[in-house]
mmCIF file of C-alpha atoms (C1' of nucleotides) in Angstrom:
data_model
loop_
_atom_site.group_PDB
_atom_site.id
_atom_site.type_symbol
_atom_site.label_atom_id
_atom_site.label_comp_id
_atom_site.label_asym_id
_atom_site.label_seq_id
_atom_site.Cartn_x
_atom_site.Cartn_y
_atom_site.Cartn_z
ATOM 1 C CA MET C 94 -28.384 18.583 -34.667
ATOM 2 C CA LYS C 95 -25.146 17.062 -33.415
ATOM 3 C CA ALA C 96 -21.529 17.399 -34.423
ATOM 4 C CA LYS C 97 -20.512 15.360 -37.358
ATOM 5 C CA THR C 98 -17.345 13.414 -37.983
ATOM 6 C CA ASN C 99 -14.415 14.696 -40.008
ATOM 7 C CA HIS C 100 -15.366 16.449 -43.265
ATOM 8 C CA THR C 101 -12.902 15.021 -45.711
ATOM 9 C CA TYR C 102 -13.600 11.507 -46.936
ATOM 10 C CA TYR C 103 -11.883 9.799 -49.809
ATOM 11 C CA LEU C 104 -12.253 6.483 -51.573
ATOM 12 C CA CYS C 105 -9.906 3.524 -51.540
ATOM 13 C CA PRO C 106 -10.261 -0.077 -52.726
ATOM 14 C CA LYS C 107 -13.201 -2.049 -51.348
ATOM 15 C CA LYS C 108 -12.802 -4.089 -48.166
ATOM 16 C CA ASN C 109 -15.480 -6.603 -47.126
ATOM 17 C CA GLY C 110 -17.600 -5.413 -50.015
ATOM 18 C CA MET C 111 -17.905 -1.891 -48.645
ATOM 19 C CA PRO C 112 -16.107 1.151 -50.091
ATOM 20 C CA ASP C 113 -13.403 2.424 -47.731
ATOM 21 C CA ILE C 114 -12.623 6.088 -47.428
ATOM 22 C CA THR C 115 -9.107 7.471 -47.893
ATOM 23 C CA PRO C 116 -7.628 10.744 -49.213
ATOM 24 C CA ASN C 117 -8.349 11.409 -52.897
ATOM 25 C CA PRO C 118 -8.881 15.039 -53.946
ATOM 26 C CA GLU C 119 -10.126 14.031 -57.405
ATOM 27 C CA ASN C 120 -13.640 13.067 -56.306
ATOM 28 C CA THR C 121 -14.038 15.732 -53.633
ATOM 29 C CA LEU C 122 -15.841 19.010 -54.235
ATOM 30 C CA HIS C 123 -15.141 21.950 -51.930
ATOM 31 C CA ILE C 124 -18.213 24.160 -51.752
ATOM 32 C CA LYS C 125 -18.402 27.696 -50.401
ATOM 33 C CA ASN C 126 -21.409 29.211 -48.538
ATOM 34 C CA MET C 127 -22.826 25.984 -47.099
ATOM 35 C CA VAL C 128 -23.914 26.862 -43.560
ATOM 36 C CA CYS C 129 -26.758 24.569 -42.488
ATOM 37 C CA ASN C 130 -28.567 21.279 -43.029
ATOM 38 C CA ARG C 131 -30.836 22.861 -45.637
ATOM 39 C CA CYS C 132 -27.727 23.753 -47.675
ATOM 40 C CA ILE C 133 -26.669 20.110 -47.456
ATOM 41 C CA MET C 134 -30.095 19.002 -48.698
ATOM 42 C CA VAL C 135 -29.996 21.442 -51.628
ATOM 43 C CA VAL C 136 -26.470 20.426 -52.681
ATOM 44 C CA LYS C 137 -27.302 16.734 -52.371
ATOM 45 C CA SER C 138 -30.459 17.174 -54.414
ATOM 46 C CA GLN C 139 -28.644 19.131 -57.146
ATOM 47 C CA LEU C 140 -25.873 16.530 -57.397
ATOM 48 C CA GLU C 141 -28.443 13.748 -57.625
ATOM 49 C CA GLN C 142 -30.357 15.630 -60.323
ATOM 50 C CA LEU C 143 -27.098 15.698 -62.292
ATOM 51 C CA GLY C 144 -26.864 11.911 -61.870
ATOM 52 C CA LEU C 145 -23.798 12.056 -59.608
ATOM 53 C CA HIS C 146 -25.115 10.190 -56.516
ATOM 54 C CA PRO C 147 -22.738 11.633 -53.871
ATOM 55 C CA LEU C 148 -21.287 9.267 -51.238
ATOM 56 C CA SER C 149 -21.502 12.016 -48.637
ATOM 57 C CA VAL C 150 -22.420 15.680 -48.444
ATOM 58 C CA GLU C 151 -21.437 17.779 -45.444
ATOM 59 C CA LEU C 152 -20.848 21.455 -44.758
ATOM 60 C CA GLY C 153 -18.376 22.603 -47.418
ATOM 61 C CA ILE C 154 -17.600 19.148 -48.809
ATOM 62 C CA ALA C 155 -19.227 16.690 -51.191
ATOM 63 C CA VAL C 156 -17.632 13.349 -52.056
ATOM 64 C CA LEU C 157 -18.565 11.649 -55.309
ATOM 65 C CA PRO C 158 -18.121 7.960 -56.220
ATOM 66 C CA ASP C 159 -15.799 8.768 -59.132
ATOM 67 C CA ALA C 160 -13.211 11.359 -60.144
ATOM 68 C CA VAL C 161 -14.789 14.575 -61.447
ATOM 69 C CA SER C 162 -14.204 15.371 -65.131
ATOM 70 C CA ASP C 163 -13.896 18.961 -66.352
ATOM 71 C CA GLU C 164 -17.302 18.770 -67.982
ATOM 72 C CA THR C 165 -18.971 17.449 -64.810
ATOM 73 C CA TYR C 166 -17.188 20.096 -62.749
ATOM 74 C CA GLN C 167 -18.614 22.867 -64.949
ATOM 75 C CA ARG C 168 -22.127 21.398 -64.788
ATOM 76 C CA VAL C 169 -21.982 21.149 -60.998
ATOM 77 C CA LYS C 170 -20.580 24.658 -60.747
ATOM 78 C CA ALA C 171 -23.399 26.140 -62.865
ATOM 79 C CA SER C 172 -26.054 24.189 -60.975
ATOM 80 C CA LEU C 173 -24.836 25.188 -57.507
ATOM 81 C CA GLU C 174 -24.286 28.826 -58.431
ATOM 82 C CA THR C 175 -28.021 29.254 -59.014
ATOM 83 C CA PHE C 176 -28.432 28.607 -55.255
ATOM 84 C CA GLY C 177 -25.632 30.934 -54.197
ATOM 85 C CA PHE C 178 -22.963 28.256 -53.658
ATOM 86 C CA GLU C 179 -19.490 28.370 -55.195
ATOM 87 C CA LEU C 180 -16.968 25.676 -55.985
ATOM 88 C CA ILE C 181 -13.544 26.471 -54.559
ATOM 89 C CA ASP C 182 -10.485 25.699 -56.679
ATOM 90 C CA ASP C 183 -7.422 26.837 -54.764
ATOM 91 C CA LYS C 184 -6.028 25.047 -51.717
ATOM 92 C CA LYS C 185 -5.829 28.074 -49.424
ATOM 93 C CA SER C 186 -9.470 29.025 -49.924
ATOM 94 C CA GLN C 187 -10.481 25.415 -49.368
ATOM 95 C CA THR C 188 -8.701 25.358 -46.022
ATOM 96 C CA VAL C 189 -10.225 28.691 -44.978
ATOM 97 C CA GLU C 190 -13.697 27.377 -45.842
ATOM 98 C CA GLN C 191 -12.987 24.215 -43.822
ATOM 99 C CA ILE C 192 -12.001 26.363 -40.843
ATOM 100 C CA LYS C 193 -15.207 28.410 -41.181
ATOM 101 C CA ASP C 194 -17.352 25.276 -41.483
ATOM 102 C CA ALA C 195 -15.703 23.738 -38.416
ATOM 103 C CA ILE C 196 -16.403 26.892 -36.395
ATOM 104 C CA ILE C 197 -20.031 27.039 -37.566
ATOM 105 C CA GLU C 198 -20.497 23.404 -36.532
ATOM 106 C CA LEU C 199 -18.873 24.072 -33.196
ATOM 107 C CA VAL C 200 -20.966 27.141 -32.345
ATOM 108 C CA HIS C 201 -24.340 26.354 -33.894
ATOM 109 C CA TYR C 202 -24.678 22.583 -33.991
ATOM 110 C CA ASP C 203 -22.558 21.110 -31.186
ATOM 111 C CA ASP C 204 -24.008 21.634 -27.695
ATOM 112 C CA ASN C 205 -20.726 20.867 -25.954
ATOM 113 C CA GLY C 206 -18.324 21.995 -28.666
ATOM 114 C CA LEU C 207 -17.531 25.341 -27.055
ATOM 115 C CA LYS C 208 -16.505 23.644 -23.825
ATOM 116 C CA THR C 209 -13.388 22.350 -25.594
ATOM 117 C CA ASN C 210 -10.249 24.247 -26.552
ATOM 118 C CA GLN C 211 -10.980 25.753 -29.977
ATOM 119 C CA SER C 212 -7.402 25.810 -31.239
ATOM 120 C CA ASP C 213 -6.938 22.128 -30.384
ATOM 121 C CA TYR C 214 -10.287 21.320 -31.971
ATOM 122 C CA LEU C 215 -9.404 23.055 -35.255
ATOM 123 C CA ALA C 216 -5.896 21.594 -35.336
ATOM 124 C CA SER C 217 -7.152 18.032 -34.882
ATOM 125 C CA LYS C 218 -10.115 18.516 -37.205
ATOM 126 C CA LEU C 219 -8.006 19.818 -40.095
ATOM 127 C CA HIS C 220 -4.871 17.817 -39.221
ATOM 128 C CA ARG C 221 -2.767 20.995 -39.313
ATOM 129 C CA ASP C 222 -0.799 22.976 -36.785
ATOM 130 C CA TYR C 223 -3.033 25.700 -35.315
ATOM 131 C CA SER C 224 -0.497 28.486 -35.824
ATOM 132 C CA ALA C 225 -0.350 27.631 -39.544
ATOM 133 C CA LEU C 226 -4.149 27.671 -39.767
ATOM 134 C CA SER C 227 -4.302 30.977 -37.927
ATOM 135 C CA LYS C 228 -1.717 32.567 -40.220
ATOM 136 C CA LEU C 229 -3.446 31.286 -43.370
ATOM 137 C CA PHE C 230 -6.846 32.501 -42.146
ATOM 138 C CA SER C 231 -5.543 35.981 -41.329
ATOM 139 C CA GLU C 232 -3.772 36.232 -44.696
ATOM 140 C CA THR C 233 -6.756 35.060 -46.739
ATOM 141 C CA THR C 234 -9.546 36.897 -44.932
ATOM 142 C CA ASN C 235 -9.633 40.342 -43.355
ATOM 143 C CA THR C 236 -10.102 38.893 -39.889
ATOM 144 C CA THR C 237 -8.623 36.375 -37.448
ATOM 145 C CA ILE C 238 -9.968 32.951 -36.469
ATOM 146 C CA GLU C 239 -10.624 34.329 -33.022
ATOM 147 C CA LYS C 240 -12.696 37.255 -34.293
ATOM 148 C CA TYR C 241 -14.611 34.991 -36.643
ATOM 149 C CA LEU C 242 -15.414 32.664 -33.740
ATOM 150 C CA ILE C 243 -16.616 35.580 -31.593
ATOM 151 C CA ALA C 244 -18.853 36.824 -34.420
ATOM 152 C CA GLN C 245 -20.404 33.360 -34.726
ATOM 153 C CA LYS C 246 -20.945 33.132 -30.959
ATOM 154 C CA ILE C 247 -22.676 36.527 -30.876
ATOM 155 C CA GLU C 248 -24.884 35.471 -33.786
ATOM 156 C CA ARG C 249 -25.833 32.351 -31.817
ATOM 157 C CA ALA C 250 -26.564 34.537 -28.787
ATOM 158 C CA LYS C 251 -28.853 36.711 -30.933
ATOM 159 C CA GLU C 252 -30.699 33.609 -32.091
ATOM 160 C CA LEU C 253 -31.195 32.378 -28.519
ATOM 161 C CA LEU C 254 -32.289 35.846 -27.340
ATOM 162 C CA MET C 255 -34.905 36.015 -30.091
ATOM 163 C CA TYR C 256 -36.363 32.669 -29.033
ATOM 164 C CA GLY C 257 -36.782 34.168 -25.553
ATOM 165 C CA GLU C 258 -36.592 30.763 -23.868
ATOM 166 C CA LEU C 259 -33.286 31.197 -22.000
ATOM 167 C CA SER C 260 -32.019 33.857 -19.598
ATOM 168 C CA LEU C 261 -28.796 35.684 -20.396
ATOM 169 C CA ASN C 262 -27.159 33.619 -17.664
ATOM 170 C CA GLU C 263 -28.132 30.382 -19.384
ATOM 171 C CA ILE C 264 -27.029 31.709 -22.781
ATOM 172 C CA ALA C 265 -23.646 32.725 -21.337
ATOM 173 C CA ASP C 266 -23.241 29.257 -19.864
ATOM 174 C CA MET C 267 -24.275 27.583 -23.120
ATOM 175 C CA LEU C 268 -21.754 29.611 -25.140
ATOM 176 C CA ASN C 269 -19.055 28.903 -22.537
ATOM 177 C CA TYR C 270 -18.638 32.484 -21.281
ATOM 178 C CA SER C 271 -17.328 32.620 -17.732
ATOM 179 C CA SER C 272 -19.794 35.337 -16.831
ATOM 180 C CA VAL C 273 -22.842 37.182 -18.081
ATOM 181 C CA SER C 274 -20.857 40.373 -17.727
ATOM 182 C CA TYR C 275 -18.359 39.335 -20.336
ATOM 183 C CA LEU C 276 -21.028 38.101 -22.760
ATOM 184 C CA SER C 277 -22.845 41.397 -22.330
ATOM 185 C CA ALA C 278 -19.682 43.424 -22.963
ATOM 186 C CA GLN C 279 -18.748 41.379 -26.012
ATOM 187 C CA PHE C 280 -22.295 41.534 -27.362
ATOM 188 C CA LYS C 281 -22.269 45.315 -27.110
ATOM 189 C CA HIS C 282 -18.818 45.515 -28.669
ATOM 190 C CA VAL C 283 -19.945 43.501 -31.720
ATOM 191 C CA THR C 284 -23.534 44.703 -32.201
ATOM 192 C CA GLY C 285 -23.437 48.176 -30.641
ATOM 193 C CA MET C 286 -26.284 47.340 -28.266
ATOM 194 C CA THR C 287 -26.728 45.379 -25.058
ATOM 195 C CA PRO C 288 -28.410 41.939 -25.108
ATOM 196 C CA SER C 289 -31.454 43.269 -23.257
ATOM 197 C CA HIS C 290 -31.853 46.115 -25.757
ATOM 198 C CA PHE C 291 -31.596 43.636 -28.615
ATOM 199 C CA LYS C 292 -34.253 41.475 -26.962
ATOM 200 C CA LYS C 293 -36.498 44.479 -26.419
ATOM 201 C CA ILE C 294 -36.496 45.747 -30.009
ATOM 202 C CA LYS C 295 -37.051 42.185 -31.293
ATOM 203 C CA GLY C 296 -36.123 43.353 -34.778
ATOM 204 C CA ASN C 297 -34.612 40.732 -36.988
ATOM 205 C CA LYS C 298 -31.021 41.925 -36.878
ATOM 206 C CA ARG C 299 -29.579 38.469 -37.413
ATOM 207 C CA LYS C 300 -27.217 37.861 -40.296
ATOM 208 C CA PRO C 301 -27.072 34.802 -42.518
ATOM 209 C CA LEU C 302 -24.123 32.679 -41.327
ATOM 210 C CA ASP C 303 -22.323 33.010 -44.668
ATOM 211 C CA GLU C 304 -22.333 36.812 -44.335
ATOM 212 C CA ILE C 305 -20.579 36.900 -40.949
ATOM 213 C "C1'" DA O 175 6.882 41.446 -27.781
ATOM 214 C "C1'" DC O 176 2.686 43.144 -27.904
ATOM 215 C "C1'" DT O 177 -2.231 43.116 -28.218
ATOM 216 C "C1'" DC O 178 -6.460 42.064 -26.693
ATOM 217 C "C1'" DA O 179 -9.666 38.398 -25.312
ATOM 218 C "C1'" DC O 180 -10.935 36.886 -21.189
ATOM 219 C "C1'" DT O 181 -11.617 36.345 -15.949
ATOM 220 C "C1'" DC O 182 -12.940 37.985 -11.612
ATOM 221 C "C1'" DG O 183 -14.876 40.839 -8.196
ATOM 222 C "C1'" DA O 184 -17.322 44.808 -6.909
ATOM 223 C "C1'" DT O 185 -20.877 47.965 -7.581
ATOM 224 C "C1'" DC O 186 -24.876 49.962 -9.466
ATOM 225 C "C1'" DC O 187 -29.446 50.058 -11.754
ATOM 226 C "C1'" DG O 188 -34.118 48.709 -12.867
ATOM 227 C "C1'" DC O 189 -37.859 45.727 -12.250
ATOM 228 C "C1'" DC O 190 -40.956 42.819 -9.660
ATOM 229 C "C1'" DC O 191 -43.277 41.371 -5.648
ATOM 230 C "C1'" DA O 192 -44.714 40.856 -0.937
ATOM 231 C "C1'" DG O 193 -45.650 43.063 3.389
ATOM 232 C "C1'" DC O 194 -47.140 46.964 5.832
ATOM 233 C "C1'" DG X 274 -48.306 54.302 -2.009
ATOM 234 C "C1'" DC X 275 -43.987 53.283 0.242
ATOM 235 C "C1'" DT X 276 -40.275 50.278 1.556
ATOM 236 C "C1'" DG X 277 -37.108 46.528 1.434
ATOM 237 C "C1'" DG X 278 -35.390 42.322 -0.512
ATOM 238 C "C1'" DG X 279 -34.354 39.431 -4.403
ATOM 239 C "C1'" DC X 280 -33.012 38.878 -9.010
ATOM 240 C "C1'" DG X 281 -31.248 39.708 -13.649
ATOM 241 C "C1'" DG X 282 -28.410 42.490 -16.123
ATOM 242 C "C1'" DA X 283 -24.838 46.355 -17.112
ATOM 243 C "C1'" DT X 284 -20.531 48.488 -16.240
ATOM 244 C "C1'" DC X 285 -15.895 49.159 -14.640
ATOM 245 C "C1'" DG X 286 -11.141 48.263 -13.458
ATOM 246 C "C1'" DA X 287 -7.243 45.326 -12.548
ATOM 247 C "C1'" DG X 288 -4.855 41.450 -13.761
ATOM 248 C "C1'" DT X 289 -3.649 37.228 -16.626
ATOM 249 C "C1'" DG X 290 -2.391 34.621 -20.458
ATOM 250 C "C1'" DA X 291 -3.100 32.970 -25.159
ATOM 251 C "C1'" DG X 292 -2.834 34.299 -29.875
ATOM 252 C "C1'" DT X 293 -0.832 37.096 -33.513
#
DNA sequence: ACTCACTCGATCCGCCCAGC
DNA sequence: GCTGGGCGGATCGAGTGAGT
């Protein structure tokens, strides 16, 4: 799975017979708890079952061809809630979810994403100043962007350790740690055990991404 | 301004394997 | 069975700099 383009797409008048995409919040649904491609498939399928035919569905965002009426909004909300998703109404929560989705993409689905500067990545992805994003994230959640990113990286490390295909050295390199020693220290700090101990017990201690 | 995530280097430990 | 070397991993401490 590779990194996708920007999340937020909006409609504007047709050009060359094809719909163009410009900002328009009225046909965009912000969805909480989407963390993987299977979530995208479920959301897409539910929207299609409701006859909405989404133009695009990505982590945290679905864009519909037309503006969403109150009645449609309630139907979508009820349908998605049966699968554990939530529609997000307020702006702040929407931004926080976009930050989380961007980090999940970066850590779990983009092989080279962690090689880039994360604050620059988030700022350009969400078209906002990083310090504003950081402040909003800290205010809205009980953690910082940095801590959330670390938690996601450790979860990815757990996944790779369970597969048993890569050495700790390779995992450290993949997650852009400068040394195995630092990955090991951070792993122990977050999980309470060393990577080798985790590998040894082989218990499924991984968390769903939406619970991190 | 302060905190703490991160780097870097050094050292130690445990395991495996080959040679004797 | 013992020894020594190689390797992967863990730990520690000092210092730096980015983020809050």
